[in-house]
Tab-separated table of C-alpha atoms in Angstrom:
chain	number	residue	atom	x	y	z
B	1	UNK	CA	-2.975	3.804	24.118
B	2	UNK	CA	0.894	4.011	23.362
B	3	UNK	CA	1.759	7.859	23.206
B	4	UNK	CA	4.503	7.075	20.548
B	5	UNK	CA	2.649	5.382	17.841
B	6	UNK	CA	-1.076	5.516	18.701
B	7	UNK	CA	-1.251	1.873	19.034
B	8	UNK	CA	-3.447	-0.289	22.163
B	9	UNK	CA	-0.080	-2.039	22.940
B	10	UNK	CA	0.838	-0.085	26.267
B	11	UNK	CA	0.569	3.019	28.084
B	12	UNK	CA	3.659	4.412	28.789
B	13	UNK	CA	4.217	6.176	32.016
B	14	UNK	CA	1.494	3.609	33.715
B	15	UNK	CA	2.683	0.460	35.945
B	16	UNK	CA	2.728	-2.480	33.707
B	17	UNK	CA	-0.267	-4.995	34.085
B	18	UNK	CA	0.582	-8.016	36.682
B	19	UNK	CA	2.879	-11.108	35.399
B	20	UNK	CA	3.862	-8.002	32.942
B	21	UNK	CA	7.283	-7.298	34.991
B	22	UNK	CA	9.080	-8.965	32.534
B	23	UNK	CA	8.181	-7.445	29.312
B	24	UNK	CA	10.256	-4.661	27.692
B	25	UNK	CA	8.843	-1.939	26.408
B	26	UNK	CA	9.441	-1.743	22.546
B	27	UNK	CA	6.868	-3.625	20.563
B	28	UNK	CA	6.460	-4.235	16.879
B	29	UNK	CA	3.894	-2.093	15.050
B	30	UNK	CA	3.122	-4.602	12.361
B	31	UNK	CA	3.826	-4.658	8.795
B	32	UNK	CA	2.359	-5.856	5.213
B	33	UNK	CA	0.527	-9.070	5.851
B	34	UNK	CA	-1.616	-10.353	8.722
B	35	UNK	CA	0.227	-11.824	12.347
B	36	UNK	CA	0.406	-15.102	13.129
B	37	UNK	CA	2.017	-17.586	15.366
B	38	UNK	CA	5.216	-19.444	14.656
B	39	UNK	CA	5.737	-22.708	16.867
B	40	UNK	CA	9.545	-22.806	17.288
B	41	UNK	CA	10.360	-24.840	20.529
B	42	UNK	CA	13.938	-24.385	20.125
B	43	UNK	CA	16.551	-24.382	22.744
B	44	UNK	CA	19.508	-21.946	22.588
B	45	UNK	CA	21.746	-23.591	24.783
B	46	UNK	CA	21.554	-26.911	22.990
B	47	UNK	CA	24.097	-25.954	20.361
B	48	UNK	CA	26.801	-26.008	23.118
B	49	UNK	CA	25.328	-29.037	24.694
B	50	UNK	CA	25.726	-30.619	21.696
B	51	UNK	CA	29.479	-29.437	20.885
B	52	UNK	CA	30.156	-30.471	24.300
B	53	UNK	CA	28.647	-33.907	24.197
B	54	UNK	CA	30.798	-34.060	20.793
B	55	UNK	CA	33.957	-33.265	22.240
B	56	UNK	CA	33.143	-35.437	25.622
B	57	UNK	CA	33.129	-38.601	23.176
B	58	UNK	CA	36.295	-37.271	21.269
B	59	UNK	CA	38.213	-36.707	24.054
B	60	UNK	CA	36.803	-40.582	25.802
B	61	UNK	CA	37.601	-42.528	22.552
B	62	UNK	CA	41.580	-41.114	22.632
B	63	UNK	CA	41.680	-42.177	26.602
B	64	UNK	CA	41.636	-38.709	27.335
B	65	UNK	CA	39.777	-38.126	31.109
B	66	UNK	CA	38.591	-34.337	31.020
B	67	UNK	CA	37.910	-32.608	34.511
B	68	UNK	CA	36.376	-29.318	34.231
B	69	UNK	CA	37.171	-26.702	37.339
B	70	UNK	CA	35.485	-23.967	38.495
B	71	UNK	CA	34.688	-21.843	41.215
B	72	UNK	CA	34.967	-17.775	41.839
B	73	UNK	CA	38.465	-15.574	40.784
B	74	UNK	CA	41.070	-16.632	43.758
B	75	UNK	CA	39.513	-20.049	44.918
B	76	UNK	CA	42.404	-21.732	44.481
B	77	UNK	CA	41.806	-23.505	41.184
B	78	UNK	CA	45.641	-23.098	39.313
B	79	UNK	CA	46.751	-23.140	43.365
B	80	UNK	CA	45.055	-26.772	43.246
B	81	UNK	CA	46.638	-27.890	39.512
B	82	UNK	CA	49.865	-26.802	40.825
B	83	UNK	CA	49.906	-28.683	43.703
B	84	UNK	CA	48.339	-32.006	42.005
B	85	UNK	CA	51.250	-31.860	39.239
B	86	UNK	CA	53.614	-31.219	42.047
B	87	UNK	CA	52.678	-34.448	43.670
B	88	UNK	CA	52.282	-36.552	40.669
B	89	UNK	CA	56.269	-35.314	39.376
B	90	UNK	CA	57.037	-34.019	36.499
B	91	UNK	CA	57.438	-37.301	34.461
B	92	UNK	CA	53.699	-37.978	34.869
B	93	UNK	CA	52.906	-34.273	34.916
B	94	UNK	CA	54.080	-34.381	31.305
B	95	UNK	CA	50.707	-36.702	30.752
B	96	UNK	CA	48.311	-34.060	31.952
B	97	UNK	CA	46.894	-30.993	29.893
B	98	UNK	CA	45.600	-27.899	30.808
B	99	UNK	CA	43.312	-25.393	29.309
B	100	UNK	CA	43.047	-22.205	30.972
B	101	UNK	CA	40.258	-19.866	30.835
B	102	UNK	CA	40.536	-15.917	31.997
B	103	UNK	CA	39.461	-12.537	30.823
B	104	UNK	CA	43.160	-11.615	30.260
B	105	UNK	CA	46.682	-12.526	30.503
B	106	UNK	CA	48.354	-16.211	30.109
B	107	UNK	CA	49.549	-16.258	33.913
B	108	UNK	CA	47.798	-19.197	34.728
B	109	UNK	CA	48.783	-20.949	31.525
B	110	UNK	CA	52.643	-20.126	32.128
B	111	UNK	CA	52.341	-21.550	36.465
B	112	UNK	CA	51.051	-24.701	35.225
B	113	UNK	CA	53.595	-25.238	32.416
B	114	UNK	CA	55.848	-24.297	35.206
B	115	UNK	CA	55.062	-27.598	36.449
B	116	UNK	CA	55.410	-29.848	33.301
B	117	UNK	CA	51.926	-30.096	31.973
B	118	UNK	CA	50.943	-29.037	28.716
B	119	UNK	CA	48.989	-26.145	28.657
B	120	UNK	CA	46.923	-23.894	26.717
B	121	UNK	CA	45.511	-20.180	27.846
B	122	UNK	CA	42.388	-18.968	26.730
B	123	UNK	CA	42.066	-14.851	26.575
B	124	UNK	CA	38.376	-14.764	26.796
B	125	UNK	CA	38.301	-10.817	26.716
B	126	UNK	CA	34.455	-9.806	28.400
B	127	UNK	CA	33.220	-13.215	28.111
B	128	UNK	CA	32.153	-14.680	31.695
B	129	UNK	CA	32.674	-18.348	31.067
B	130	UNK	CA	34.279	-20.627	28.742
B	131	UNK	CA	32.188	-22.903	26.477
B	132	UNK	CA	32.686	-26.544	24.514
B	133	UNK	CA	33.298	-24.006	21.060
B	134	UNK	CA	36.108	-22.238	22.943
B	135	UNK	CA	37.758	-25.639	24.309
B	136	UNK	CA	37.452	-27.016	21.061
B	137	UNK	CA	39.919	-24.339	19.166
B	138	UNK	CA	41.861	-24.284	22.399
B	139	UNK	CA	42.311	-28.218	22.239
B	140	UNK	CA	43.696	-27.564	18.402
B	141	UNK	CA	47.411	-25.233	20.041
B	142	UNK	CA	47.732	-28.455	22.457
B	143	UNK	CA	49.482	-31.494	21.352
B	144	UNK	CA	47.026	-34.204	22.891
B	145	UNK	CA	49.268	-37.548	21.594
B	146	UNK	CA	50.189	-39.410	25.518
B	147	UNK	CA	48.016	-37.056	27.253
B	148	UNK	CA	45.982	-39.218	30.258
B	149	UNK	CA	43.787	-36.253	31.607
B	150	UNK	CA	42.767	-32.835	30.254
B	151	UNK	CA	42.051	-30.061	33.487
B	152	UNK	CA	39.308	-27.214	32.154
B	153	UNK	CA	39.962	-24.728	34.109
B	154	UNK	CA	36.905	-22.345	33.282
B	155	UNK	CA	37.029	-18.477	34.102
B	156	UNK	CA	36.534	-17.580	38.116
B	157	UNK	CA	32.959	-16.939	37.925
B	158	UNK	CA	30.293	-18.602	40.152
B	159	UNK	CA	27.091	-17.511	37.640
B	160	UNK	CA	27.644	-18.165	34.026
B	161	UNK	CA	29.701	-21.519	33.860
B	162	UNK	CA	26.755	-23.692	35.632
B	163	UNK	CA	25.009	-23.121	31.917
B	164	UNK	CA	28.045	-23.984	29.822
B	165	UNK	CA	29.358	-27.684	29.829
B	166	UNK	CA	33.191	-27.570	28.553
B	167	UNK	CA	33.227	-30.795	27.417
B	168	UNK	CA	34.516	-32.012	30.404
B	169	UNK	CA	33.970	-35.507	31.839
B	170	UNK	CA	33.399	-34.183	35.296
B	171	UNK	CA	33.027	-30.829	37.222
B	172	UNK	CA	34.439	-29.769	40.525
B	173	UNK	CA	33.407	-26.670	41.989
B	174	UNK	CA	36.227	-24.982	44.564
B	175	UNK	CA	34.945	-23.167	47.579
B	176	UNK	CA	38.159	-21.397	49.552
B	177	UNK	CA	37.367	-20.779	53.221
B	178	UNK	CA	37.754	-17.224	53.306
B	179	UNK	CA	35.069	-16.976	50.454
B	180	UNK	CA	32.387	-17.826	53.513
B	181	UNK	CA	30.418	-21.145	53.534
B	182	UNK	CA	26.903	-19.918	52.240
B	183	UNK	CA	28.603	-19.772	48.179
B	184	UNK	CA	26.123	-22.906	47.517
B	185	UNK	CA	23.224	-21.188	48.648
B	186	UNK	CA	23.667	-18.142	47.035
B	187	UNK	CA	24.660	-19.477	43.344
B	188	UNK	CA	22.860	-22.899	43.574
B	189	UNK	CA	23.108	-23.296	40.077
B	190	UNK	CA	26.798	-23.763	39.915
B	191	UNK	CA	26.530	-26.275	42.648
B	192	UNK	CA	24.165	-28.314	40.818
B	193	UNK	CA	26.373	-28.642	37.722
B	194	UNK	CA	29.124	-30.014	40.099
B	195	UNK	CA	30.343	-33.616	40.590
B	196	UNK	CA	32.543	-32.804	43.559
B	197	UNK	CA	32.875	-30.200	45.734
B	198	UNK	CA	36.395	-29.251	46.761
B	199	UNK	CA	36.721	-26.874	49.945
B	200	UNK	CA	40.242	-25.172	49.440
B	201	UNK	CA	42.864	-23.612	51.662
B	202	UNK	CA	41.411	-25.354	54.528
B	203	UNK	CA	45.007	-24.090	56.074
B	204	UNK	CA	43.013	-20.812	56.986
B	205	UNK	CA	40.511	-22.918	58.492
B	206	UNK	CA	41.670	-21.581	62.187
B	207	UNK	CA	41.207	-18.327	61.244
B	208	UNK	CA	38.025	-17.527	59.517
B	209	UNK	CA	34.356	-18.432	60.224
B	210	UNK	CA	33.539	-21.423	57.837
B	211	UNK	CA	31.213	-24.374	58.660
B	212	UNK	CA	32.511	-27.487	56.199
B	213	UNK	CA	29.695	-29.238	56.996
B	214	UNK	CA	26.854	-26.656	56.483
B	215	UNK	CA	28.653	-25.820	53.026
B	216	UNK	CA	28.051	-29.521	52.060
B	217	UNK	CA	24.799	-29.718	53.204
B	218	UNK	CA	23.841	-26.792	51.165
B	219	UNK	CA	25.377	-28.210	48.154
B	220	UNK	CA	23.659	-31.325	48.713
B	221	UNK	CA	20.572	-29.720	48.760
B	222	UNK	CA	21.074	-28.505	45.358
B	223	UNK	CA	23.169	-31.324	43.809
B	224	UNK	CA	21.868	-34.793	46.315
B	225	UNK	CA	24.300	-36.677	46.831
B	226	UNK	CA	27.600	-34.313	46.036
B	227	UNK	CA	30.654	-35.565	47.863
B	228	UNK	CA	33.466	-33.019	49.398
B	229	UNK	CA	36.705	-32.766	50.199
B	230	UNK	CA	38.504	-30.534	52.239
B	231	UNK	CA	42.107	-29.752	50.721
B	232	UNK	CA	44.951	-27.101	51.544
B	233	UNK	CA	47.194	-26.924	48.170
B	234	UNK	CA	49.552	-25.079	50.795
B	235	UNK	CA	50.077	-28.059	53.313
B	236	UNK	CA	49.261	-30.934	51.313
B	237	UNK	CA	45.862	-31.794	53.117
B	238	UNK	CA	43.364	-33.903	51.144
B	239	UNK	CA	45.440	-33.968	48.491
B	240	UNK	CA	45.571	-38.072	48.348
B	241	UNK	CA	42.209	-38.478	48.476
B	242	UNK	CA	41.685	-35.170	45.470
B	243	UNK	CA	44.446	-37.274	43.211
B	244	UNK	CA	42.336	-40.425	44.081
B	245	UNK	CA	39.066	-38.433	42.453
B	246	UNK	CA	40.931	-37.138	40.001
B	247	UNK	CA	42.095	-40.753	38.928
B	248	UNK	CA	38.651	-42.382	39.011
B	249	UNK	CA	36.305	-39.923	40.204
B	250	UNK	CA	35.455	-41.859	43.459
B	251	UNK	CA	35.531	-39.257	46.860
T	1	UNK	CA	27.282	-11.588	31.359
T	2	UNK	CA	27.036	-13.165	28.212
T	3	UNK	CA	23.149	-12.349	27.699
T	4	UNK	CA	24.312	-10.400	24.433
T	5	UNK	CA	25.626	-13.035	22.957
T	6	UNK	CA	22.423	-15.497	23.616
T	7	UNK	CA	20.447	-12.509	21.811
T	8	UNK	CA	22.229	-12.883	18.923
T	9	UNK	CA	21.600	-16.911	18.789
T	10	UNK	CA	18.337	-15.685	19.460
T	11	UNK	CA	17.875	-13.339	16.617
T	12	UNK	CA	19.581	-15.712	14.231
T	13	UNK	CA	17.364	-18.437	14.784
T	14	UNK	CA	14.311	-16.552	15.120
T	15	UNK	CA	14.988	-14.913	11.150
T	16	UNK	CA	15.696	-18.040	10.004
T	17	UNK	CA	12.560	-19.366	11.244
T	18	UNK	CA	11.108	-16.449	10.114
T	19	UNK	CA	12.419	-16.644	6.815
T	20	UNK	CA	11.355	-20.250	6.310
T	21	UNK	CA	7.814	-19.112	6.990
T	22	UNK	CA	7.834	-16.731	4.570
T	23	UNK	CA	7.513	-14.100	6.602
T	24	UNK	CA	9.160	-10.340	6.534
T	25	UNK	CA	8.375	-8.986	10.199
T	26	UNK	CA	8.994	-10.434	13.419
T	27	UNK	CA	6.490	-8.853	15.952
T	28	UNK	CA	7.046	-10.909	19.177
T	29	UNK	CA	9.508	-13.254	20.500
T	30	UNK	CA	8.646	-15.956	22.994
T	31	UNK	CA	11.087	-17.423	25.311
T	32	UNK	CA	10.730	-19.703	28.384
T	33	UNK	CA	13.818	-18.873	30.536
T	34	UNK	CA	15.078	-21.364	33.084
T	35	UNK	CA	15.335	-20.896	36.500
T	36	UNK	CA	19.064	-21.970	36.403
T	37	UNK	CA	19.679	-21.134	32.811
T	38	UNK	CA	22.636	-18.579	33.989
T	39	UNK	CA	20.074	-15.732	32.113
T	40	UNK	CA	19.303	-12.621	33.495
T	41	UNK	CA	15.685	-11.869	32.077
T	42	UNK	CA	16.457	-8.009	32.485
T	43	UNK	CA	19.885	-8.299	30.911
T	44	UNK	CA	18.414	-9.829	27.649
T	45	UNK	CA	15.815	-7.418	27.729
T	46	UNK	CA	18.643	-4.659	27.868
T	47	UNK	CA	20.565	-6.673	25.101
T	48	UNK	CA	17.552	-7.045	22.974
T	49	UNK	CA	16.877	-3.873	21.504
T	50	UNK	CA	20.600	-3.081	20.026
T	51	UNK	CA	20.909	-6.649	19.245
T	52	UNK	CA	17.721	-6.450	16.825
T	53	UNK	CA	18.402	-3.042	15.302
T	54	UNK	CA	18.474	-3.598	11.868
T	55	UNK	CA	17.201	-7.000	11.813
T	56	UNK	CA	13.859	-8.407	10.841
T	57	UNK	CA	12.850	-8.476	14.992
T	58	UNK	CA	13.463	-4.627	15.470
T	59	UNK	CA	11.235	-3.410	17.423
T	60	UNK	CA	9.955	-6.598	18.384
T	61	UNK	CA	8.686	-7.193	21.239
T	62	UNK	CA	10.408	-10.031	23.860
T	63	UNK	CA	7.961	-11.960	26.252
T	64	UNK	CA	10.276	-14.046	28.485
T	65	UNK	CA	7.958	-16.475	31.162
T	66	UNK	CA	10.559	-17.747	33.831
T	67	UNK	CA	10.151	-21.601	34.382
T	68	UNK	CA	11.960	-24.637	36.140
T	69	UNK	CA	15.242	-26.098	34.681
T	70	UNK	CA	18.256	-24.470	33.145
T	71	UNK	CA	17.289	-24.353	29.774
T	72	UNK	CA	16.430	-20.742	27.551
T	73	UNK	CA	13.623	-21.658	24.801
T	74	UNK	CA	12.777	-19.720	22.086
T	75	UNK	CA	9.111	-21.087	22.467
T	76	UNK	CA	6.860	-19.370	19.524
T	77	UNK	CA	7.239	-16.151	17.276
T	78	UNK	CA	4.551	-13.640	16.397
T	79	UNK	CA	5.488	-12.455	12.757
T	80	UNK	CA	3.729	-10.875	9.434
């Protein structure tokens, strides 16, 4: 019997029951009227896949291509965006847009202006990951008229973006070297929400311990069929065959 | 960790099911949480509580049942 209230719920202090591990310990002491069971069968998460679907279809029908990227804090994502705009020139830079999502500052928003795109920052404060509601106001500060592609870039997390589409058309997910080549197998989820994945500053490829092709296995396991490519933003490496994705989403 | 945020989705839909019904207490919440859902049953547990203080669902109690997929379902409500 519950020592708080008197009622056959639980016994506090006592392990829970098995297949119990997951219940929390308050529990509703009834009111006027008898219980009874609501069906609901309602997803939470299909409010932003519907947003997102919404703004995929918005952004298709004005020619806009949307790439989302993400991957953890320091993979090289802006590294990447500045390099791609760097190679395309700023004439055709001017065609590309950029929405930038971090916890603070407009840093990233600022490098990749630096480099003639238009771009946008989102300040997401605590929030983890960016979401089709948040690209949606963002898209309204960002003059869209010529604009061939739209770049996502979604907060450096490798957890919380894999349940959040952005809207985007496609996903790639960055793995640097130095971040070690088991990142698929330990946050598979994020892998599986990916359409390419992008190994980054393979310049430091001589000096760290990273096995390219056991990182793509593992994130074929999760996603079948996931092509990579191994790019160094520094030296230019990959970065013809990244632009070629990036045009028609081919690797 | 946005598992605070999800429980106030959660609570919102589950009063306005509520509500429809007719009914004044929520006693139970049932959600099937996906594998790859990005949702940390013991974060929404920890959310729960404060999130439903004040709201038809406090003290309510939230069964969560893992299952395949990356989808969070609020499956079924107990309420009076």
């Amino acid at each position: 019997m519950c020592g708080t209230c008197g009622c056959a719920e639980h016994v506090p202090g006592e392990p829970p029951p098995p297949g119990a591990a997951l219940r929390i310990e308050a529990h509703g002491h009834g009111g006027p009227g008898e219980a009874r069971r609501l069906g609901v069968e309602t997803s939470l998460l299909a409010e932003n896949r519907a947003r997102a679907e919404a703004l995929r279809a918005r952004l298709a029908a004005r020619g806009i291509d949307a790439i989302g990227l993400v991957g953890s804090p320091g993979a090289g994502k802006t590294a990447l965006l500045e390099a791609t705009f760097a190679r395309l020139g700023r004439e055709a830079a001017a065609r590309e847009a950029v929405v930038e999502g971090d916890c603070a500052t407009d840093r990233d928003a600022r490098r990749v202006a630096a480099c003639g795109a238009r771009a946008v920052q989102v300040a997401t404060g605590a929030l983890c990951h960016l979401d089709a509601h948040l690209v949606e106001h963002a898209l309204e500060a960002l003059d869209l008229a010529g604009v061939a592609r739209l770049w996502i870039e979604n907060v450096g997390n490798l957890v919380c973006p894999a349940a959040f589409s952005c809207g985007e058309a496609r996903r790639a997910v960055l793995v640097s070297v130095p971040e070690g080549d088991d990142k698929p197998e330990k946050y598979p989820a994020l892998f599986a929400s990916a359409d390419l994945l992008v190994v980054t500053k393979a310049d430091l490829l001589p000096h760290v311990e990273f096995d390219v092709a056991r990182c793509a296995a593992s994130a074929q396991a999760v996603r079948p069929g996931l092509s990579h490519l191994l790019v160094s933003a520094r030296t230019g490496l990959g970065m013809d065959a990244w632009l070629a994705w990036a045009r028609d989403g081919r690797a | 960790m946005h598992e605070a945020k999800l429980c106030l989705a959660l609570l919102d839909l589950a009063e306005r099911r509520a509500a429809d019904a007719g009914a004044a207490r929520i006693l139970a919440l049932e959600l099937a949480v996906g594998e790859w859902a990005g949702v940390a049953p013991e974060a929404l547990a920890a959310a729960f509580p404060l999130c439903a203080a004040g709201t038809a669902a406090e003290g309510a109690e939230l069964r969560m049942a893992r299952v395949p997929g990356r989808d969070l379902v609020l499956r079924a409500l107990e309420v009076s």
